[in-house]
PDB file of C-alpha atoms in Angstrom:
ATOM      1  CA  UNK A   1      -5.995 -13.073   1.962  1.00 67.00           C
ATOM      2  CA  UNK A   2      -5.326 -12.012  -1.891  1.00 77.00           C
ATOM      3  CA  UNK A   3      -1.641 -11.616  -3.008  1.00 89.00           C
ATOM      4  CA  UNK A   4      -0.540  -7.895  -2.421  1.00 91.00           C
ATOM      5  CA  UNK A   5      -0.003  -6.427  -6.195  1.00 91.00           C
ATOM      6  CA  UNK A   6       2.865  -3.884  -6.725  1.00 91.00           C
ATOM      7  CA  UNK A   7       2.062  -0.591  -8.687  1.00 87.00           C
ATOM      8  CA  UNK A   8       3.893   1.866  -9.581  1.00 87.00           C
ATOM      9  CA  UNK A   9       1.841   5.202 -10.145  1.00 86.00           C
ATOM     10  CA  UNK A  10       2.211   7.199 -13.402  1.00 82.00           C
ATOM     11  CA  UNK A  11      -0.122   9.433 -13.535  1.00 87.00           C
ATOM     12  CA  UNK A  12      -3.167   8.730 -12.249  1.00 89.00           C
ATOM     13  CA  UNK A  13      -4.550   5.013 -10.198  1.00 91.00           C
ATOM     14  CA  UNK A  14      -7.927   5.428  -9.254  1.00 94.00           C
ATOM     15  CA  UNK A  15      -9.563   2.150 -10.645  1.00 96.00           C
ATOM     16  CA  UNK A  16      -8.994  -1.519  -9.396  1.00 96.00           C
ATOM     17  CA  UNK A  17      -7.440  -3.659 -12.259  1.00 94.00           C
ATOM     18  CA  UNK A  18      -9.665  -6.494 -10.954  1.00 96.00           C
ATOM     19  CA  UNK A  19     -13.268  -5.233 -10.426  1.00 98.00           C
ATOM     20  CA  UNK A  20     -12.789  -2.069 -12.274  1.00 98.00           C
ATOM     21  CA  UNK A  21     -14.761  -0.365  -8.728  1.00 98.00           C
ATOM     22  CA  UNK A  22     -13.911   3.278  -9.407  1.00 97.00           C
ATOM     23  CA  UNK A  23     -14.917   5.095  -6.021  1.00 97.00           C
ATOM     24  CA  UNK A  24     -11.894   4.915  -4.334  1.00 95.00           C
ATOM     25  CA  UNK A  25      -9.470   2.944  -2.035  1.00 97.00           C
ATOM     26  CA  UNK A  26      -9.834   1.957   1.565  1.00 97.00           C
ATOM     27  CA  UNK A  27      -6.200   2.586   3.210  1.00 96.00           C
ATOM     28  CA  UNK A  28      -3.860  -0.026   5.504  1.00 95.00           C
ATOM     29  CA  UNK A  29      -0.733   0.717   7.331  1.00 94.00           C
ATOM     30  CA  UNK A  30       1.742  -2.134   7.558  1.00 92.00           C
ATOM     31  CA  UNK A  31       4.840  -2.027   9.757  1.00 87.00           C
ATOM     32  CA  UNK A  32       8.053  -2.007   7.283  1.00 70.00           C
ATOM     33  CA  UNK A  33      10.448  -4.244   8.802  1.00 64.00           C
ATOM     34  CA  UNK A  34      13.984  -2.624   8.827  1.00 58.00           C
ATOM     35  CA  UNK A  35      17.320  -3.242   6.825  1.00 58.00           C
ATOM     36  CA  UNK A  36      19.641  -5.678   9.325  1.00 59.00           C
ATOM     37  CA  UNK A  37      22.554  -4.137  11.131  1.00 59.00           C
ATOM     38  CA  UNK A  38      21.047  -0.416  10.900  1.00 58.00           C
ATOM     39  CA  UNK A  39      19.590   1.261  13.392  1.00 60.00           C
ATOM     40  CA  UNK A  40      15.947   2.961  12.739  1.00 58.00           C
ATOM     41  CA  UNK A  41      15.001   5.766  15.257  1.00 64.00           C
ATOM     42  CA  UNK A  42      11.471   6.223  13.379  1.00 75.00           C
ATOM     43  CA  UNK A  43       8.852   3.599  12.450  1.00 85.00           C
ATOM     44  CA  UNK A  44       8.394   2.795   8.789  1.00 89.00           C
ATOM     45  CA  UNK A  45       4.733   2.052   7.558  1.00 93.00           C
ATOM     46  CA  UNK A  46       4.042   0.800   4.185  1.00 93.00           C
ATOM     47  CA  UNK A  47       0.543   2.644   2.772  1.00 94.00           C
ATOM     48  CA  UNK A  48      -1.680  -0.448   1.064  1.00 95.00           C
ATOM     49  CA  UNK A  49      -4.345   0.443  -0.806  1.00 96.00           C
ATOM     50  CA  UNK A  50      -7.382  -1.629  -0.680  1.00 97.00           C
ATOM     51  CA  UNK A  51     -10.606  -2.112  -3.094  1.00 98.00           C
ATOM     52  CA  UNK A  52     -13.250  -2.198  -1.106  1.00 98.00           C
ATOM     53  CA  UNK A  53     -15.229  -4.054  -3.352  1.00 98.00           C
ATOM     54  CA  UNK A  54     -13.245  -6.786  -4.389  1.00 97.00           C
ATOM     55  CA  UNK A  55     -10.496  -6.549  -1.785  1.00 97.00           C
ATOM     56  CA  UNK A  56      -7.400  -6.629  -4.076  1.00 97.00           C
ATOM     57  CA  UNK A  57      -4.399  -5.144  -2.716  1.00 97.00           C
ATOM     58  CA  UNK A  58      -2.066  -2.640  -4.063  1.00 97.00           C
ATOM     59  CA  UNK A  59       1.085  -1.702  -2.615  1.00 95.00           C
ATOM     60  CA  UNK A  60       2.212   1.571  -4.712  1.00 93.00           C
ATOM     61  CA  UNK A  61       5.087   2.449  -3.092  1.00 93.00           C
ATOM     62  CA  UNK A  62       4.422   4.645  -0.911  1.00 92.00           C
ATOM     63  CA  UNK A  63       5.331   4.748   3.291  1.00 92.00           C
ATOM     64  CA  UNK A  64       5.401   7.135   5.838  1.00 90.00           C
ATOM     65  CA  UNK A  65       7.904   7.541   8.888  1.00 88.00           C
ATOM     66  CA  UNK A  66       6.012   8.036  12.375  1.00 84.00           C
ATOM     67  CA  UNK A  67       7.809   9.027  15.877  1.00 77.00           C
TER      68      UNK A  67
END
């Protein structure tokens, strides 16, 4: 598995840095493990982009909470 990369979005990130594919990402949801000693009553999940070409992997900050 490639080495997640960490981007920060600016204005606009719709190219991958490696293959230069320009069509779009592929989406993964990755459980976000939480802080110690607090208490979490909603799931965490990191959004991963993913070139579907190449396969790099972008984490750009993102995550969404889920009941």
């Amino acid at each position: 598995m490639q080495k997640t990369l960490e981007r920060r979005v600016l204005d606009v990130f719709e190219m991958c840095e490696k293959c230069e594919y320009d069509k779009g990402f592929q989406v993964a949801l990755l459980r976000r493990r939480a802080d110690a000693g607090t208490t979490v009553s909603k799931e965490r999940l990191r959004l991963i982009l993913i070139c579907p070409q190449c396969g790099q992997r972008y984490d750009i900050g993102w995550a969404v909470e889920v009941e």
